[in-house]
């Protein structure tokens, strides 16, 4: 058997076609290295080739061993966790609609069921989607989202006095939620700027500032602030890894300064209503603090287990979206909230674990970005519910009522599942790399078990 036949026999055993060429190249390099080593001992070239292939073992068994490692795999535990959280979120929506009545709580549980089903379908689509394409399309995807934001200033619609919506086929799309799809594309932008030094760092900063500034003009301080935190943490993450050279400390200082720009803009040019809303957290008795005061009454009247003892003056008008945690605390008890937050904390732990354990650098930066979306949204949501942060439009992934936010959350989870699914297929950059050390371990393990 010559070298070509050996390699063909090995790759025929590998079911995932995209890695066959990569593995064939690495095996060929390994055979060539072994051949050179044997020839240095005085063995002829033909015999050296033969001996190198014999040392690797039976090509069918080698191929089966490589196929076992280099193929996509599902993170079923994560999928089950997401399904569990989805059902729990749907249950809370159902209870709120049932207990409070259609007049107080004018939402349709059937609509949220449809949103969840569509979201799960989107999640599975992205799970089987090769996430490296997001890296390749980073700038194009990010630019498209920015153009949609710009278009909303002229062709968008206003709902409940708020700008930032588009009407697509009779369906309202919230750009405040859609813009979070910018995060995975931004991971691709960071990857494309890698090893470009100061130039790459500046380009990354500009791409990070653009969506936050456009969202701020809607105006929406909470979403703009969340975006800025996520994007800047992504930059700090890759900067610490040396993607932009050795001047790490200076870069992190610059990034920290840039985070303050939207806040400075807000205080200089923001509306008086927005400023009053921000400072309302320090003035519980002030006008316009109805929601915070009602939430505080619910919290103060909560028991460890069961429904609270204090009857609050009125019901929170945005409980379906902004105060689910407060609702659970008052109607089910503090212990129920602790359990809910523990499950959400475990969810955050799982998605970060998927992200940071990747050998693929693109997968890591995209995964960290997607994970930060959930972490930041959950933390801010809980802070608002505990009245530590002022009342604002917040979103609890997999729990809050709504179409765009629900589907976007599932899309980001799907991308994380894709990163896990392909982690053994593309362990390095966009093309992948089967290292000689890894190949040697595979061959050694095969011989041991033989």
Tab-separated table of C-alpha atoms in Angstrom:
chain	number	residue	atom	x	y	z
A	1	UNK	CA	0.000	0.000	0.000
A	2	UNK	CA	1.450	3.357	-1.042
A	3	UNK	CA	1.007	6.670	0.767
A	4	UNK	CA	-1.920	7.857	-1.372
A	5	UNK	CA	-3.878	4.656	-0.804
A	6	UNK	CA	-3.163	4.802	2.937
A	7	UNK	CA	-4.459	8.372	3.210
A	8	UNK	CA	-7.548	7.632	1.118
A	9	UNK	CA	-8.384	4.615	3.274
A	10	UNK	CA	-8.065	6.701	6.447
A	11	UNK	CA	-10.192	9.599	5.192
A	12	UNK	CA	-12.889	7.249	3.860
A	13	UNK	CA	-13.658	6.320	7.475
A	14	UNK	CA	-14.273	9.957	8.433
A	15	UNK	CA	-17.917	10.925	8.027
A	16	UNK	CA	-17.598	14.690	8.426
A	17	UNK	CA	-16.363	15.775	5.004
A	18	UNK	CA	-15.058	19.217	5.999
A	19	UNK	CA	-12.195	17.767	8.068
A	20	UNK	CA	-11.004	15.116	5.611
A	21	UNK	CA	-8.574	17.374	3.767
A	22	UNK	CA	-7.198	18.782	7.023
A	23	UNK	CA	-6.624	15.319	8.481
A	24	UNK	CA	-5.124	14.023	5.232
A	25	UNK	CA	-2.613	16.895	5.175
A	26	UNK	CA	-1.631	16.345	8.796
A	27	UNK	CA	-1.252	12.589	8.339
A	28	UNK	CA	0.872	13.156	5.264
A	29	UNK	CA	3.123	15.542	7.192
A	30	UNK	CA	3.383	12.983	9.987
A	31	UNK	CA	4.349	10.239	7.519
A	32	UNK	CA	6.946	12.503	5.893
A	33	UNK	CA	8.487	13.333	9.279
A	34	UNK	CA	8.666	9.657	10.191
A	35	UNK	CA	10.150	8.813	6.799
A	36	UNK	CA	12.918	11.391	7.249
A	37	UNK	CA	13.688	9.956	10.686
A	38	UNK	CA	14.011	6.424	9.305
A	39	UNK	CA	16.115	7.565	6.342
A	40	UNK	CA	18.541	9.248	8.738
A	41	UNK	CA	19.113	5.757	10.197
A	42	UNK	CA	20.212	4.493	6.790
A	43	UNK	CA	16.931	2.925	5.632
A	44	UNK	CA	15.948	3.395	1.979
A	45	UNK	CA	13.195	5.838	1.036
A	46	UNK	CA	10.719	3.133	-0.064
A	47	UNK	CA	11.264	1.114	3.100
A	48	UNK	CA	11.059	4.272	5.233
A	49	UNK	CA	7.642	5.110	3.785
A	50	UNK	CA	6.430	1.584	4.392
A	51	UNK	CA	7.747	1.508	7.952
A	52	UNK	CA	6.218	4.922	8.730
A	53	UNK	CA	2.779	3.711	7.626
A	54	UNK	CA	3.151	0.409	9.470
A	55	UNK	CA	3.955	2.290	12.682
A	56	UNK	CA	0.736	4.266	12.326
A	57	UNK	CA	-1.264	1.032	12.226
A	58	UNK	CA	-4.160	-0.206	10.168
A	59	UNK	CA	-5.564	2.730	8.123
A	60	UNK	CA	-9.164	1.679	8.769
A	61	UNK	CA	-8.644	1.683	12.542
A	62	UNK	CA	-6.764	4.989	12.379
A	63	UNK	CA	-9.630	6.505	10.378
A	64	UNK	CA	-12.252	5.211	12.814
A	65	UNK	CA	-10.287	6.646	15.762
A	66	UNK	CA	-10.032	10.038	14.078
A	67	UNK	CA	-13.706	9.947	13.072
A	68	UNK	CA	-14.683	9.339	16.688
A	69	UNK	CA	-12.954	12.578	17.683
A	70	UNK	CA	-13.365	14.836	14.656
A	71	UNK	CA	-17.110	14.931	14.245
A	72	UNK	CA	-19.809	17.296	15.513
A	73	UNK	CA	-21.448	16.462	18.819
A	74	UNK	CA	-24.466	17.847	20.615
A	75	UNK	CA	-24.587	19.382	24.084
A	76	UNK	CA	-27.773	17.604	25.135
A	77	UNK	CA	-27.566	18.721	28.779
A	78	UNK	CA	-27.556	22.341	27.663
A	79	UNK	CA	-30.521	21.746	25.361
A	80	UNK	CA	-32.484	20.125	28.194
A	81	UNK	CA	-31.629	23.056	30.491
A	82	UNK	CA	-32.886	25.532	27.880
A	83	UNK	CA	-36.097	23.536	27.407
A	84	UNK	CA	-36.631	23.466	31.172
A	85	UNK	CA	-36.140	27.227	31.498
A	86	UNK	CA	-38.439	27.804	28.516
A	87	UNK	CA	-41.251	25.767	30.062
A	88	UNK	CA	-40.744	27.512	33.421
A	89	UNK	CA	-40.897	30.923	31.757
A	90	UNK	CA	-44.062	29.938	29.907
A	91	UNK	CA	-45.582	28.720	33.177
A	92	UNK	CA	-44.986	32.076	34.882
A	93	UNK	CA	-46.545	33.886	31.919
A	94	UNK	CA	-49.595	31.621	32.110
A	95	UNK	CA	-49.994	32.180	35.860
A	96	UNK	CA	-49.749	35.965	35.522
A	97	UNK	CA	-52.341	36.024	32.752
A	98	UNK	CA	-54.688	33.722	34.680
A	99	UNK	CA	-54.375	35.386	38.099
A	100	UNK	CA	-54.447	39.021	37.019
A	101	UNK	CA	-57.026	38.870	34.259
A	102	UNK	CA	-57.039	40.149	30.708
A	103	UNK	CA	-57.797	43.753	31.697
A	104	UNK	CA	-54.768	44.084	33.983
A	105	UNK	CA	-52.549	41.812	31.957
A	106	UNK	CA	-53.595	42.057	28.265
A	107	UNK	CA	-51.285	39.425	26.811
A	108	UNK	CA	-51.958	36.201	24.948
A	109	UNK	CA	-50.259	33.041	26.198
A	110	UNK	CA	-50.829	31.424	22.793
A	111	UNK	CA	-48.692	34.116	21.172
A	112	UNK	CA	-45.853	33.419	23.584
A	113	UNK	CA	-46.147	29.680	22.850
A	114	UNK	CA	-45.730	30.478	19.160
A	115	UNK	CA	-42.733	32.710	19.961
A	116	UNK	CA	-41.145	29.889	21.945
A	117	UNK	CA	-41.689	27.305	19.193
A	118	UNK	CA	-40.244	29.640	16.564
A	119	UNK	CA	-37.354	30.427	18.896
A	120	UNK	CA	-36.557	26.745	19.456
A	121	UNK	CA	-36.596	26.177	15.686
A	122	UNK	CA	-34.206	29.110	15.236
A	123	UNK	CA	-31.985	27.711	18.003
A	124	UNK	CA	-31.701	24.333	16.279
A	125	UNK	CA	-31.021	26.029	12.932
A	126	UNK	CA	-28.059	27.909	14.379
A	127	UNK	CA	-26.951	24.817	16.277
A	128	UNK	CA	-26.387	22.998	12.967
A	129	UNK	CA	-25.090	26.159	11.281
A	130	UNK	CA	-21.303	26.448	10.931
A	131	UNK	CA	-20.632	29.401	13.245
A	132	UNK	CA	-17.316	30.193	11.513
A	133	UNK	CA	-19.390	31.763	8.731
A	134	UNK	CA	-20.471	34.382	11.262
A	135	UNK	CA	-16.782	35.189	11.676
A	136	UNK	CA	-16.306	35.433	7.926
A	137	UNK	CA	-19.391	37.655	7.573
A	138	UNK	CA	-18.630	39.745	10.675
A	139	UNK	CA	-18.349	43.189	9.084
A	140	UNK	CA	-21.149	42.588	6.569
A	141	UNK	CA	-23.564	41.373	9.260
A	142	UNK	CA	-22.666	44.193	11.645
A	143	UNK	CA	-23.015	46.802	8.886
A	144	UNK	CA	-26.444	45.419	7.939
A	145	UNK	CA	-27.689	45.780	11.523
A	146	UNK	CA	-26.323	49.334	11.724
A	147	UNK	CA	-28.104	50.231	8.474
A	148	UNK	CA	-31.359	48.815	9.854
A	149	UNK	CA	-30.914	51.035	12.919
A	150	UNK	CA	-30.339	54.078	10.722
A	151	UNK	CA	-33.379	53.238	8.613
A	152	UNK	CA	-35.537	53.086	11.751
A	153	UNK	CA	-34.943	56.813	12.309
A	154	UNK	CA	-36.804	57.553	9.069
A	155	UNK	CA	-38.925	54.509	8.236
A	156	UNK	CA	-39.479	52.967	11.651
A	157	UNK	CA	-42.670	52.898	13.681
A	158	UNK	CA	-43.455	54.145	17.175
A	159	UNK	CA	-45.179	51.819	19.648
A	160	UNK	CA	-46.417	53.057	23.040
A	161	UNK	CA	-44.516	56.291	22.475
A	162	UNK	CA	-41.211	54.517	21.805
A	163	UNK	CA	-39.206	54.572	18.597
A	164	UNK	CA	-37.048	51.664	17.520
A	165	UNK	CA	-39.521	49.320	15.842
A	166	UNK	CA	-39.875	48.077	12.292
A	167	UNK	CA	-42.987	46.628	10.743
A	168	UNK	CA	-42.242	43.500	8.705
A	169	UNK	CA	-45.242	41.788	7.133
A	170	UNK	CA	-47.550	43.065	9.844
A	171	UNK	CA	-45.171	41.957	12.615
A	172	UNK	CA	-43.418	44.495	14.854
A	173	UNK	CA	-39.686	43.907	15.301
A	174	UNK	CA	-37.956	45.517	18.289
A	175	UNK	CA	-34.545	46.866	17.299
A	176	UNK	CA	-33.664	47.137	20.993
A	177	UNK	CA	-33.595	43.335	21.045
A	178	UNK	CA	-32.510	42.675	17.461
A	179	UNK	CA	-29.304	44.673	17.976
A	180	UNK	CA	-27.963	41.986	20.324
A	181	UNK	CA	-27.293	39.904	17.208
A	182	UNK	CA	-24.527	42.451	16.620
A	183	UNK	CA	-22.482	40.734	19.357
A	184	UNK	CA	-21.529	37.509	17.493
A	185	UNK	CA	-20.752	39.517	14.351
A	186	UNK	CA	-18.544	41.754	16.469
A	187	UNK	CA	-16.638	38.656	17.564
A	188	UNK	CA	-15.877	38.051	13.891
A	189	UNK	CA	-14.729	41.671	13.527
A	190	UNK	CA	-12.355	41.293	16.479
A	191	UNK	CA	-10.960	38.112	14.940
A	192	UNK	CA	-10.369	39.890	11.609
A	193	UNK	CA	-8.502	42.689	13.446
A	194	UNK	CA	-6.224	40.237	15.245
A	195	UNK	CA	-2.465	40.854	14.906
A	196	UNK	CA	-3.042	44.318	13.399
A	197	UNK	CA	-1.642	46.089	16.461
A	198	UNK	CA	-2.826	49.590	17.255
A	199	UNK	CA	-4.674	49.873	13.944
A	200	UNK	CA	-6.720	46.765	14.689
A	201	UNK	CA	-7.464	47.996	18.196
A	202	UNK	CA	-8.745	51.374	16.974
A	203	UNK	CA	-10.950	49.710	14.352
A	204	UNK	CA	-12.373	47.446	17.057
A	205	UNK	CA	-13.182	50.451	19.259
A	206	UNK	CA	-14.982	52.218	16.391
A	207	UNK	CA	-17.056	49.145	15.527
A	208	UNK	CA	-17.889	48.833	19.232
A	209	UNK	CA	-19.019	52.438	19.642
A	210	UNK	CA	-21.277	52.638	16.573
A	211	UNK	CA	-24.227	50.483	17.730
A	212	UNK	CA	-24.209	51.946	21.246
A	213	UNK	CA	-24.304	55.509	19.951
A	214	UNK	CA	-27.106	54.726	17.476
A	215	UNK	CA	-29.202	52.989	20.148
A	216	UNK	CA	-28.596	55.949	22.460
A	217	UNK	CA	-30.246	58.190	19.860
A	218	UNK	CA	-33.529	56.203	19.946
A	219	UNK	CA	-33.185	57.024	22.921
A	220	UNK	CA	-32.476	53.916	25.023
A	221	UNK	CA	-29.838	54.306	27.720
A	222	UNK	CA	-30.206	50.831	29.246
A	223	UNK	CA	-29.721	48.961	25.951
A	224	UNK	CA	-26.895	51.286	24.889
A	225	UNK	CA	-25.169	50.810	28.235
A	226	UNK	CA	-25.597	47.037	28.101
A	227	UNK	CA	-24.180	46.908	24.583
A	228	UNK	CA	-21.218	49.059	25.547
A	229	UNK	CA	-20.401	46.888	28.560
A	230	UNK	CA	-20.568	43.688	26.495
A	231	UNK	CA	-18.565	45.011	23.550
A	232	UNK	CA	-15.866	46.557	25.710
A	233	UNK	CA	-15.483	43.401	27.801
A	234	UNK	CA	-15.001	41.524	24.528
A	235	UNK	CA	-12.233	43.951	23.556
A	236	UNK	CA	-10.575	43.663	26.972
A	237	UNK	CA	-10.795	39.869	26.733
A	238	UNK	CA	-8.945	39.643	23.414
A	239	UNK	CA	-6.558	42.459	24.365
A	240	UNK	CA	-5.479	40.529	27.443
A	241	UNK	CA	-4.765	37.584	25.148
A	242	UNK	CA	-2.371	39.753	23.133
A	243	UNK	CA	-4.393	40.065	19.941
A	244	UNK	CA	-3.355	43.701	19.477
A	245	UNK	CA	0.251	43.557	20.614
A	246	UNK	CA	1.997	44.003	23.932
A	247	UNK	CA	0.582	47.324	25.144
A	248	UNK	CA	-2.208	45.599	27.085
A	249	UNK	CA	-2.465	47.928	30.093
A	250	UNK	CA	-2.745	51.047	27.941
A	251	UNK	CA	-5.455	49.429	25.844
A	252	UNK	CA	-7.511	48.446	28.857
A	253	UNK	CA	-7.244	52.022	30.192
A	254	UNK	CA	-8.424	53.373	26.832
A	255	UNK	CA	-11.309	50.905	26.743
A	256	UNK	CA	-12.358	51.902	30.263
A	257	UNK	CA	-12.363	55.540	29.177
A	258	UNK	CA	-14.424	54.764	26.084
A	259	UNK	CA	-17.094	53.115	28.235
A	260	UNK	CA	-17.673	56.506	29.849
A	261	UNK	CA	-18.328	58.312	26.539
A	262	UNK	CA	-21.994	57.276	26.205
A	263	UNK	CA	-22.595	58.271	29.834
A	264	UNK	CA	-20.960	61.664	29.210
A	265	UNK	CA	-23.039	62.134	26.068
A	266	UNK	CA	-26.155	61.186	28.003
A	267	UNK	CA	-25.581	63.705	30.796
A	268	UNK	CA	-24.707	66.486	28.338
A	269	UNK	CA	-27.368	65.887	25.700
A	270	UNK	CA	-29.937	63.528	27.275
A	271	UNK	CA	-33.504	64.650	27.858
A	272	UNK	CA	-34.609	65.872	31.263
A	273	UNK	CA	-37.046	62.948	31.474
A	274	UNK	CA	-34.221	60.432	31.046
A	275	UNK	CA	-32.060	62.108	33.677
A	276	UNK	CA	-34.950	62.256	36.144
A	277	UNK	CA	-35.625	58.583	35.507
A	278	UNK	CA	-32.036	57.664	36.294
A	279	UNK	CA	-31.918	59.662	39.528
A	280	UNK	CA	-35.340	58.430	40.614
A	281	UNK	CA	-33.692	55.467	42.329
A	282	UNK	CA	-32.378	57.882	44.962
A	283	UNK	CA	-35.771	59.493	45.509
A	284	UNK	CA	-38.275	56.785	46.364
A	285	UNK	CA	-41.004	59.290	47.268
A	286	UNK	CA	-40.736	61.286	44.074
A	287	UNK	CA	-43.327	61.461	41.310
A	288	UNK	CA	-42.995	58.933	38.512
A	289	UNK	CA	-41.722	56.328	40.949
A	290	UNK	CA	-44.928	54.310	41.023
A	291	UNK	CA	-43.374	51.125	39.629
A	292	UNK	CA	-40.368	51.191	41.957
A	293	UNK	CA	-42.508	51.897	45.000
A	294	UNK	CA	-44.941	49.126	44.078
A	295	UNK	CA	-42.040	46.718	43.576
A	296	UNK	CA	-40.617	47.690	46.978
A	297	UNK	CA	-43.997	47.049	48.588
A	298	UNK	CA	-44.109	43.606	46.984
A	299	UNK	CA	-40.586	42.823	48.189
A	300	UNK	CA	-41.176	44.103	51.725
A	301	UNK	CA	-44.339	42.022	51.997
A	302	UNK	CA	-42.776	38.812	50.709
A	303	UNK	CA	-42.477	35.671	52.825
A	304	UNK	CA	-39.883	32.915	52.640
A	305	UNK	CA	-42.491	30.508	51.288
A	306	UNK	CA	-45.877	31.302	49.764
A	307	UNK	CA	-47.761	34.479	48.905
A	308	UNK	CA	-46.799	37.726	50.626
A	309	UNK	CA	-48.751	39.219	53.509
A	310	UNK	CA	-48.947	42.832	52.310
A	311	UNK	CA	-51.497	43.785	49.678
A	312	UNK	CA	-49.705	46.294	47.414
A	313	UNK	CA	-51.476	49.397	46.172
A	314	UNK	CA	-52.002	48.335	42.573
A	315	UNK	CA	-50.334	45.946	40.186
A	316	UNK	CA	-47.138	46.631	38.253
A	317	UNK	CA	-48.227	47.506	34.691
A	318	UNK	CA	-45.042	46.035	33.179
A	319	UNK	CA	-44.852	42.909	35.343
A	320	UNK	CA	-44.980	40.741	32.207
A	321	UNK	CA	-41.633	42.079	31.062
A	322	UNK	CA	-39.852	44.056	33.769
A	323	UNK	CA	-40.797	42.476	37.110
A	324	UNK	CA	-41.085	38.699	36.788
A	325	UNK	CA	-38.572	38.100	39.596
A	326	UNK	CA	-40.504	40.445	41.880
A	327	UNK	CA	-43.724	38.628	40.967
A	328	UNK	CA	-42.183	35.244	41.833
A	329	UNK	CA	-40.861	36.613	45.128
A	330	UNK	CA	-44.221	37.991	46.258
A	331	UNK	CA	-46.500	35.183	45.069
A	332	UNK	CA	-44.210	32.171	45.638
A	333	UNK	CA	-41.746	33.354	48.276
A	334	UNK	CA	-38.126	34.389	48.701
A	335	UNK	CA	-36.989	30.764	48.582
A	336	UNK	CA	-38.545	30.378	45.123
A	337	UNK	CA	-36.584	33.396	43.883
A	338	UNK	CA	-33.352	32.010	45.324
A	339	UNK	CA	-33.974	28.746	43.465
A	340	UNK	CA	-34.801	30.618	40.256
A	341	UNK	CA	-31.638	32.729	40.485
A	342	UNK	CA	-29.582	29.598	41.213
A	343	UNK	CA	-30.874	27.982	38.016
A	344	UNK	CA	-30.167	31.145	36.018
A	345	UNK	CA	-26.689	31.297	37.566
A	346	UNK	CA	-26.078	27.692	36.540
A	347	UNK	CA	-27.223	28.572	33.013
A	348	UNK	CA	-24.692	31.428	32.867
A	349	UNK	CA	-21.978	29.109	34.196
A	350	UNK	CA	-22.759	26.525	31.497
A	351	UNK	CA	-22.621	28.942	28.582
A	352	UNK	CA	-19.378	30.540	29.779
A	353	UNK	CA	-17.914	27.065	30.256
A	354	UNK	CA	-18.746	26.255	26.639
A	355	UNK	CA	-17.090	29.487	25.487
A	356	UNK	CA	-13.847	29.679	27.451
A	357	UNK	CA	-12.932	26.010	26.998
A	358	UNK	CA	-12.733	26.320	23.215
A	359	UNK	CA	-9.437	25.847	21.403
A	360	UNK	CA	-10.895	27.731	18.480
A	361	UNK	CA	-10.118	31.405	19.111
A	362	UNK	CA	-12.974	32.606	16.930
A	363	UNK	CA	-15.376	30.332	18.790
A	364	UNK	CA	-14.092	31.634	22.106
A	365	UNK	CA	-14.568	35.323	21.332
A	366	UNK	CA	-18.013	34.800	19.752
A	367	UNK	CA	-19.058	32.512	22.600
A	368	UNK	CA	-17.885	34.932	25.289
A	369	UNK	CA	-19.838	37.720	23.586
A	370	UNK	CA	-23.049	35.667	23.418
A	371	UNK	CA	-22.578	34.577	27.037
A	372	UNK	CA	-22.099	38.182	28.133
A	373	UNK	CA	-25.436	39.117	26.566
A	374	UNK	CA	-27.238	36.697	28.875
A	375	UNK	CA	-25.112	37.533	31.916
A	376	UNK	CA	-25.560	41.304	31.565
A	377	UNK	CA	-29.288	41.040	30.805
A	378	UNK	CA	-29.925	38.761	33.784
A	379	UNK	CA	-27.857	40.852	36.222
A	380	UNK	CA	-29.484	44.138	35.182
A	381	UNK	CA	-32.931	42.532	35.276
A	382	UNK	CA	-32.419	41.276	38.825
A	383	UNK	CA	-31.033	44.651	39.938
A	384	UNK	CA	-34.113	46.429	38.562
A	385	UNK	CA	-36.418	43.901	40.234
A	386	UNK	CA	-34.695	44.444	43.578
A	387	UNK	CA	-35.050	48.226	42.967
A	388	UNK	CA	-31.274	48.630	43.164
A	389	UNK	CA	-31.358	50.018	39.608
A	390	UNK	CA	-34.049	52.475	38.427
A	391	UNK	CA	-37.059	51.231	36.509
A	392	UNK	CA	-36.247	50.771	32.848
A	393	UNK	CA	-37.100	48.447	29.980
A	394	UNK	CA	-35.284	45.201	30.804
A	395	UNK	CA	-35.422	41.666	29.465
A	396	UNK	CA	-35.070	38.300	31.195
A	397	UNK	CA	-34.022	35.725	28.563
A	398	UNK	CA	-36.454	32.805	28.139
A	399	UNK	CA	-38.907	34.380	30.613
A	400	UNK	CA	-39.967	37.827	29.401
A	401	UNK	CA	-43.011	38.085	27.157
A	402	UNK	CA	-42.191	39.190	23.612
A	403	UNK	CA	-41.390	38.024	20.113
A	404	UNK	CA	-38.125	39.631	19.009
A	405	UNK	CA	-36.322	39.240	22.329
A	406	UNK	CA	-37.394	35.611	22.685
A	407	UNK	CA	-36.248	34.638	19.192
A	408	UNK	CA	-32.962	36.556	19.499
A	409	UNK	CA	-32.218	34.785	22.797
A	410	UNK	CA	-32.758	31.387	21.200
A	411	UNK	CA	-30.604	32.406	18.226
A	412	UNK	CA	-27.699	33.296	20.540
A	413	UNK	CA	-28.117	29.999	22.402
A	414	UNK	CA	-28.063	28.220	19.036
A	415	UNK	CA	-24.749	29.887	18.189
A	416	UNK	CA	-23.326	28.714	21.526
A	417	UNK	CA	-24.528	25.180	20.775
A	418	UNK	CA	-22.876	25.405	17.350
A	419	UNK	CA	-19.590	26.412	18.986
A	420	UNK	CA	-19.800	23.348	21.211
A	421	UNK	CA	-20.943	21.116	18.353
A	422	UNK	CA	-17.930	21.919	16.173
A	423	UNK	CA	-15.288	22.261	18.906
A	424	UNK	CA	-13.489	19.037	17.886
A	425	UNK	CA	-13.813	19.793	14.202
A	426	UNK	CA	-12.224	23.244	14.097
A	427	UNK	CA	-9.929	23.444	17.129
A	428	UNK	CA	-7.967	26.515	16.009
A	429	UNK	CA	-8.738	29.359	13.608
A	430	UNK	CA	-11.266	29.361	10.791
A	431	UNK	CA	-9.798	26.295	9.078
A	432	UNK	CA	-8.833	24.120	11.998
A	433	UNK	CA	-5.629	22.268	12.745
A	434	UNK	CA	-4.841	18.717	13.835
A	435	UNK	CA	-1.603	19.154	15.767
A	436	UNK	CA	1.160	16.523	15.607
A	437	UNK	CA	0.927	16.120	19.387
A	438	UNK	CA	-2.796	15.420	19.171
A	439	UNK	CA	-2.248	12.975	16.305
A	440	UNK	CA	0.434	11.187	18.307
A	441	UNK	CA	-1.918	10.850	21.293
A	442	UNK	CA	-4.582	9.328	19.049
A	443	UNK	CA	-2.155	6.781	17.619
A	444	UNK	CA	-0.663	5.940	21.026
A	445	UNK	CA	-4.110	5.477	22.589
A	446	UNK	CA	-5.167	3.257	19.708
A	447	UNK	CA	-2.116	1.037	20.197
A	448	UNK	CA	-2.681	0.855	23.958
A	449	UNK	CA	-6.279	-0.275	23.551
A	450	UNK	CA	-5.273	-2.704	20.816
